[in-house]
Amino acid sequence: MTLLGARTLEGLNLVVNATRKKLVAAGPIPAA
């Protein structure tokens, strides 16, 4: 169960990183 949670969290981090890169590429945004 812990391993599954770690993999899910890692997957979410990848999605968040991809989204941030897209937002940054779209234009300057204030750091939240």
XYZ file of C-alpha atoms in Angstrom:
32
model
C 0.000 0.000 0.000
C 2.841 2.356 0.843
C 4.575 1.563 -2.448
C 1.374 2.271 -4.368
C 1.004 5.605 -2.565
C 4.594 6.531 -3.390
C 4.082 5.711 -7.067
C 0.857 7.710 -7.174
C 2.553 10.694 -5.529
C 5.433 10.459 -8.000
C 2.959 10.383 -10.884
C 1.182 13.465 -9.536
C 4.523 15.264 -9.263
C 5.236 14.513 -12.926
C 1.843 15.923 -13.924
C 2.363 19.041 -11.801
C 5.831 19.591 -13.281
C 4.477 19.235 -16.826
C 1.677 21.708 -16.059
C 4.105 24.223 -14.571
C 6.336 23.997 -17.642
C 3.329 24.658 -19.889
C 2.277 27.654 -17.789
C 5.799 29.069 -17.784
C 6.044 28.559 -21.548
C 2.709 30.364 -21.983
C 4.062 33.424 -20.209
C 5.443 34.828 -16.959
C 3.342 34.012 -13.904
C 3.730 35.045 -10.258
C 5.249 32.301 -8.131
C 2.635 30.840 -5.800
